[in-house]
Coordinates of C-alpha atoms in Angstrom, one line a residue:
M507 CA 0.0 0.0 0.0
R508 CA 2.8 2.4 0.8
R509 CA 4.3 2.0 -2.6
I510 CA 0.9 2.6 -4.2
M511 CA 0.6 5.8 -2.2
E512 CA 3.9 7.1 -3.6
R513 CA 2.4 7.0 -7.1
N514 CA -0.7 8.7 -8.5
C515 CA -3.2 6.2 -7.1
W516 CA -6.1 8.6 -6.8
D517 CA -7.4 7.6 -10.2
S518 CA -10.3 5.2 -9.6
S519 CA -9.5 3.1 -12.8
Y520 CA -5.9 2.6 -11.5
I521 CA -7.0 1.6 -8.0
E522 CA -9.8 -0.8 -8.9
P523 CA -7.7 -4.0 -8.9
Y524 CA -6.3 -3.1 -5.5
L525 CA -9.7 -2.3 -4.1
K526 CA -11.1 -5.6 -5.3
D527 CA -8.2 -7.6 -3.7
W528 CA -8.5 -5.6 -0.4
L529 CA -12.2 -6.1 -0.1
K530 CA -11.8 -9.8 -0.7
Y531 CA -9.2 -10.1 2.0
A532 CA -11.1 -7.8 4.4
R533 CA -14.3 -9.9 4.0
E534 CA -12.4 -13.1 4.6
S535 CA -10.8 -11.6 7.8
D536 CA -14.1 -10.3 9.0
E537 CA -15.8 -13.7 8.5
A538 CA -13.0 -15.5 10.3
E539 CA -13.2 -13.0 13.2
Q540 CA -17.0 -13.4 13.3
Q541 CA -16.6 -17.2 13.3
K542 CA -14.4 -17.0 16.4
I543 CA -17.0 -14.9 18.1
D544 CA -19.8 -17.3 17.2
N545 CA -17.8 -20.4 18.3
G546 CA -16.2 -18.8 21.3
D547 CA -12.7 -19.7 19.9
E548 CA -10.0 -17.2 20.9
F549 CA -12.9 -14.9 21.9
R550 CA -11.9 -11.4 22.7
I551 CA -13.5 -8.1 23.2
P552 CA -11.9 -5.5 20.9
Y553 CA -10.0 -2.8 22.8
A554 CA -10.9 -4.4 26.1
G555 CA -7.3 -4.0 27.5
V556 CA -6.3 -1.1 25.4
Q557 CA -6.6 2.2 27.3
T558 CA -6.9 5.6 25.5
E559 CA -3.6 6.6 27.1
M560 CA -1.8 3.7 25.4
I561 CA -3.1 4.7 22.0
S562 CA -2.2 8.3 22.7
A563 CA 1.3 7.2 23.7
I564 CA 1.7 5.3 20.4
F565 CA 0.5 8.3 18.4
S566 CA 2.8 10.7 20.3
M567 CA 5.8 8.5 19.7
A568 CA 5.0 8.1 16.0
S569 CA 4.7 11.9 15.7
R570 CA 7.9 12.6 17.6
F571 CA 10.0 10.2 15.7
E572 CA 8.2 10.8 12.3
I573 CA 6.8 7.3 11.9
E574 CA 4.3 7.1 9.1
P575 CA 0.5 6.8 10.0
H576 CA 0.1 3.3 8.6
A577 CA 2.7 2.0 11.2
K578 CA 1.1 3.7 14.2
Y579 CA -2.4 2.4 13.4
M580 CA -1.0 -1.1 12.8
A581 CA 0.8 -0.8 16.2
V582 CA -2.6 -0.2 17.9
H583 CA -4.1 -3.4 16.3
L584 CA -1.0 -5.4 17.3
L585 CA -1.3 -4.1 20.9
D586 CA -5.0 -4.9 21.0
R587 CA -4.6 -8.5 19.8
Y588 CA -1.5 -9.1 21.9
L589 CA -3.1 -8.0 25.1
G590 CA -6.2 -10.0 24.5
L591 CA -4.2 -13.2 23.8
F592 CA -1.7 -12.6 26.6
F593 CA -4.5 -12.1 29.1
W594 CA -6.0 -15.5 28.2
E595 CA -2.6 -17.1 28.4
L596 CA -2.2 -15.8 32.0
I597 CA -5.5 -17.2 33.2
A598 CA -5.7 -20.3 31.1
D599 CA -4.9 -22.7 34.0
S600 CA -6.4 -20.8 36.8
E601 CA -9.8 -20.4 38.3
I602 CA -11.3 -17.1 37.3
T603 CA -11.6 -15.1 40.4
E604 CA -11.2 -11.4 41.2
S605 CA -7.7 -12.1 42.6
T606 CA -6.7 -14.0 39.4
L607 CA -7.9 -11.2 37.2
R608 CA -6.1 -8.6 39.3
R609 CA -2.8 -10.6 39.0
A610 CA -3.3 -11.0 35.3
R611 CA -3.8 -7.3 34.8
S612 CA -0.8 -6.5 36.9
E613 CA 1.4 -8.8 34.8
M614 CA 0.0 -7.4 31.5
F615 CA 0.8 -3.8 32.4
S616 CA 4.0 -4.3 34.3
Q617 CA 6.1 -3.7 31.1
I618 CA 3.5 -1.9 29.1
K619 CA 5.9 0.8 27.9
L620 CA 8.2 -1.8 26.4
V621 CA 5.2 -3.6 24.8
L622 CA 3.9 -0.3 23.2
V623 CA 7.3 0.4 21.7
S624 CA 7.7 -3.2 20.5
C625 CA 4.4 -3.1 18.8
L626 CA 5.4 0.1 17.1
Q627 CA 8.7 -1.5 16.1
I628 CA 7.0 -4.5 14.5
A629 CA 4.5 -2.3 12.7
S630 CA 7.2 -0.1 11.3
K631 CA 9.1 -3.1 9.9
V632 CA 5.9 -4.2 8.1
A633 CA 4.8 -0.8 6.9
L634 CA 8.3 0.6 6.1
F635 CA 9.9 -2.5 4.8
S636 CA 13.7 -2.2 5.2
T637 CA 13.6 1.2 6.9
G638 CA 11.6 0.0 10.0
L639 CA 12.7 0.9 13.5
G640 CA 16.0 -0.9 14.4
I641 CA 17.0 -1.8 18.0
P642 CA 19.1 1.3 18.5
M643 CA 16.2 3.6 17.6
V644 CA 13.9 1.5 19.8
R645 CA 16.3 1.9 22.7
D646 CA 16.3 5.7 22.1
I647 CA 12.6 5.8 22.2
L648 CA 12.4 3.7 25.4
Q649 CA 15.0 5.9 27.0
S650 CA 12.9 9.0 26.2
V651 CA 9.6 7.5 27.5
D652 CA 11.0 5.5 30.4
P653 CA 14.4 7.0 31.5
S654 CA 14.3 5.2 34.9
H655 CA 14.9 1.8 33.3
E656 CA 17.7 0.5 31.0
Y657 CA 16.6 -1.6 28.1
T658 CA 19.3 -3.7 26.6
R659 CA 19.4 -5.1 23.1
A660 CA 18.5 -8.5 24.5
I661 CA 15.4 -7.1 26.3
V662 CA 14.2 -5.3 23.2
F663 CA 14.7 -8.4 21.0
A664 CA 13.0 -10.7 23.5
S665 CA 10.0 -8.4 23.7
E666 CA 9.6 -8.3 19.9
Q667 CA 9.8 -12.1 19.7
R668 CA 7.4 -12.6 22.6
I669 CA 4.8 -10.5 20.9
L670 CA 5.2 -12.1 17.5
K671 CA 5.0 -15.6 19.0
T672 CA 1.9 -14.7 21.0
L673 CA 0.3 -13.5 17.8
D674 CA 1.4 -16.6 16.1
F675 CA 3.2 -14.2 13.6
R676 CA -0.2 -13.2 12.3
I677 CA 0.0 -9.5 11.3
P678 CA -3.3 -7.5 10.7
Y679 CA -3.3 -6.2 7.1
S680 CA -6.8 -5.1 6.5
L681 CA -6.7 -1.8 8.4
P682 CA -9.0 1.2 8.2
I683 CA -6.3 3.4 6.8
D684 CA -5.9 1.1 3.8
A685 CA -9.6 1.3 3.1
V686 CA -9.6 5.1 3.5
Q687 CA -7.0 5.4 0.9
L688 CA -8.8 3.1 -1.5
F689 CA -12.3 4.6 -0.8
L690 CA -11.1 8.1 -1.4
A691 CA -10.1 7.1 -4.9
Y692 CA -13.3 5.1 -5.5
S693 CA -15.5 7.9 -4.4
E694 CA -14.3 10.0 -7.4
L695 CA -14.5 13.2 -5.4
P696 CA -11.9 15.8 -5.8
V697 CA -9.2 14.5 -3.4
T698 CA -6.9 17.3 -2.1
P699 CA -4.0 16.9 0.4
E700 CA -6.2 18.7 2.9
L701 CA -9.0 16.1 2.5
R702 CA -6.5 13.3 3.0
E703 CA -5.0 15.0 6.1
T704 CA -8.6 15.5 7.5
C705 CA -9.2 11.7 7.1
L706 CA -6.1 11.0 9.1
V707 CA -7.2 13.3 11.9
L708 CA -10.6 11.7 11.9
L709 CA -9.0 8.2 12.0
D710 CA -7.0 9.3 15.0
V711 CA -10.3 10.3 16.7
A712 CA -11.9 6.9 15.7
Y713 CA -9.0 5.1 17.5
L714 CA -8.8 7.4 20.5
R715 CA -12.5 7.4 21.1
H716 CA -13.3 3.9 19.9
N717 CA -15.2 2.7 23.0
E718 CA -17.3 5.9 23.3
I719 CA -18.1 6.0 19.5
F720 CA -19.4 2.4 19.4
A721 CA -21.2 2.8 22.7
E722 CA -23.1 5.7 21.2
L723 CA -23.7 3.7 17.9
H724 CA -25.1 0.8 19.9
L725 CA -27.4 3.0 21.9
L726 CA -28.8 4.5 18.8
A727 CA -29.2 1.1 17.1
R728 CA -30.4 -0.9 20.0
G729 CA -31.9 1.7 22.3
K730 CA -29.9 0.4 25.3
P731 CA -26.3 0.7 26.8
Y732 CA -23.6 -1.4 25.2
D733 CA -22.5 -4.2 27.5
R734 CA -19.8 -5.9 25.4
S735 CA -19.5 -8.7 27.9
H736 CA -23.1 -9.7 27.5
K737 CA -23.9 -12.5 25.0
D738 CA -26.7 -10.5 23.4
S739 CA -24.2 -7.9 22.3
R740 CA -21.7 -10.2 20.7
D741 CA -23.2 -9.8 17.2
F742 CA -22.4 -6.0 17.5
L743 CA -18.7 -6.7 18.0
K744 CA -18.3 -7.3 14.2
Y745 CA -18.8 -3.6 13.6
E746 CA -15.9 -2.7 15.9
V747 CA -13.5 -4.8 13.9
N748 CA -14.9 -4.0 10.4
A749 CA -12.2 -1.8 8.8
G750 CA -14.4 -1.0 5.8
F751 CA -17.2 0.3 8.0
I752 CA -14.9 2.5 10.0
A753 CA -13.1 3.8 6.9
A754 CA -16.4 4.5 5.0
A755 CA -17.6 6.6 8.0
V756 CA -14.3 8.5 8.0
V757 CA -14.5 9.3 4.3
V758 CA -18.1 10.4 4.6
C759 CA -17.4 12.4 7.7
S760 CA -14.5 14.2 5.9
N761 CA -16.9 15.4 3.3
F762 CA -18.8 17.3 6.0
F763 CA -15.9 19.7 6.1
F764 CA -15.4 20.1 2.3
Y765 CA -18.6 19.2 0.5
L766 CA -21.6 20.6 2.4
K767 CA -24.2 19.7 -0.3
K768 CA -26.4 17.0 1.2
N769 CA -26.7 15.1 -2.1
V770 CA -22.9 14.8 -2.4
V771 CA -22.5 13.4 1.1
M772 CA -25.4 11.0 0.8
G773 CA -24.2 9.9 -2.6
C774 CA -20.7 9.1 -1.2
A775 CA -22.3 7.2 1.7
A776 CA -24.5 5.2 -0.6
K777 CA -21.6 4.3 -2.9
L778 CA -19.3 3.2 -0.1
A779 CA -22.0 1.3 1.7
A780 CA -22.8 -0.7 -1.4
L781 CA -19.1 -1.5 -1.7
I782 CA -18.9 -3.0 1.8
D783 CA -22.4 -4.6 1.8
M784 CA -23.8 -2.4 4.5
S785 CA -26.6 0.1 4.9
A786 CA -26.0 3.7 3.7
V787 CA -28.0 4.8 6.8
D788 CA -25.6 2.9 9.1
V789 CA -22.6 4.5 7.5
Q790 CA -24.1 8.0 7.7
I791 CA -25.0 7.4 11.4
M792 CA -21.5 6.3 12.2
A793 CA -20.1 9.4 10.3
N794 CA -22.4 11.7 12.3
I795 CA -21.2 10.2 15.6
L796 CA -17.6 10.7 14.5
F797 CA -18.4 14.2 13.5
T798 CA -20.0 15.1 16.9
N799 CA -17.0 13.6 18.6
V800 CA -14.8 16.0 16.7
I801 CA -16.9 19.1 16.6
D802 CA -17.9 19.2 20.2
K803 CA -14.4 18.8 21.6
D804 CA -10.9 20.1 21.4
D805 CA -10.2 17.7 18.5
F806 CA -11.8 20.2 16.1
K807 CA -9.2 22.8 17.0
D808 CA -6.5 20.2 16.8
M809 CA -7.7 19.2 13.4
Q810 CA -7.7 22.8 12.1
A811 CA -4.2 23.3 13.6
K812 CA -2.9 20.1 11.9
I813 CA -4.4 21.0 8.6
Q814 CA -2.9 24.5 8.7
H815 CA 0.5 23.0 9.7
F816 CA 0.2 20.6 6.8
Q817 CA -0.6 23.4 4.4
L818 CA 2.4 25.4 5.5
K819 CA 4.6 22.3 5.0
Q820 CA 3.2 21.9 1.5
K821 CA 4.1 25.5 0.6
S822 CA 7.6 25.4 2.0

């Protein structure tokens, strides 16, 4: 995907083969994830162990060390899946009690700074190919975020290997950022650098406010609070892990800032909804929720500042 982005991929005729392949892979991934939920195999609640502060820390490190967006988003997905699998490893042979859960959480978060940086390291290697974060850079990052501890090369290497083995070396490839890039081209709207930058800011909000956004979506859809541990809510988990759904909402929401004509926004929602086999109304509702999470908070000011900064960089 990164190599595609370096070329003129905003032509819908050029992007169509990549879009078709991505949708096929994404559907297969979504179906496999849903099958696990239905069967109870490797069951996990998305973002159950991932705190907002952890995502914010990954984003801050990526910004400070100029790591591209694809890597930082992948790092969040690696962290989410790792913490979920690691948690079940810790309690696999124990009776589930409050004391057991407390010990498991304590063990999970005892080296969370190292885990965060290791996830970012792995993601950078996948996203950046040969220019991913090496151990010296990882140690520099760790020194900056945790100066009270010394992290040797052996510790850094062991952490990376532990995460990869826990994940069974399965790397998430169908990410919302990939779909955003493809959907922008498919929408056939005038795609400016400012529009793409707005999508990235909205993606940040979608990750940072993941739980709040889907709680609101569930309340609107079902008319009751979202209890993700309840069996009746399990069928709703599929929306949380649906990269195409999140990306479609981001692209539609971005149009609120640039194309205020209702028919343009509705047309974009309908086109993308058909692409991912979902209701255009659902996509619009998700986009509206994302919009309110931006417009009512400081994120809107942050978004304006980031876009202005991006514009200045483009001119210089």
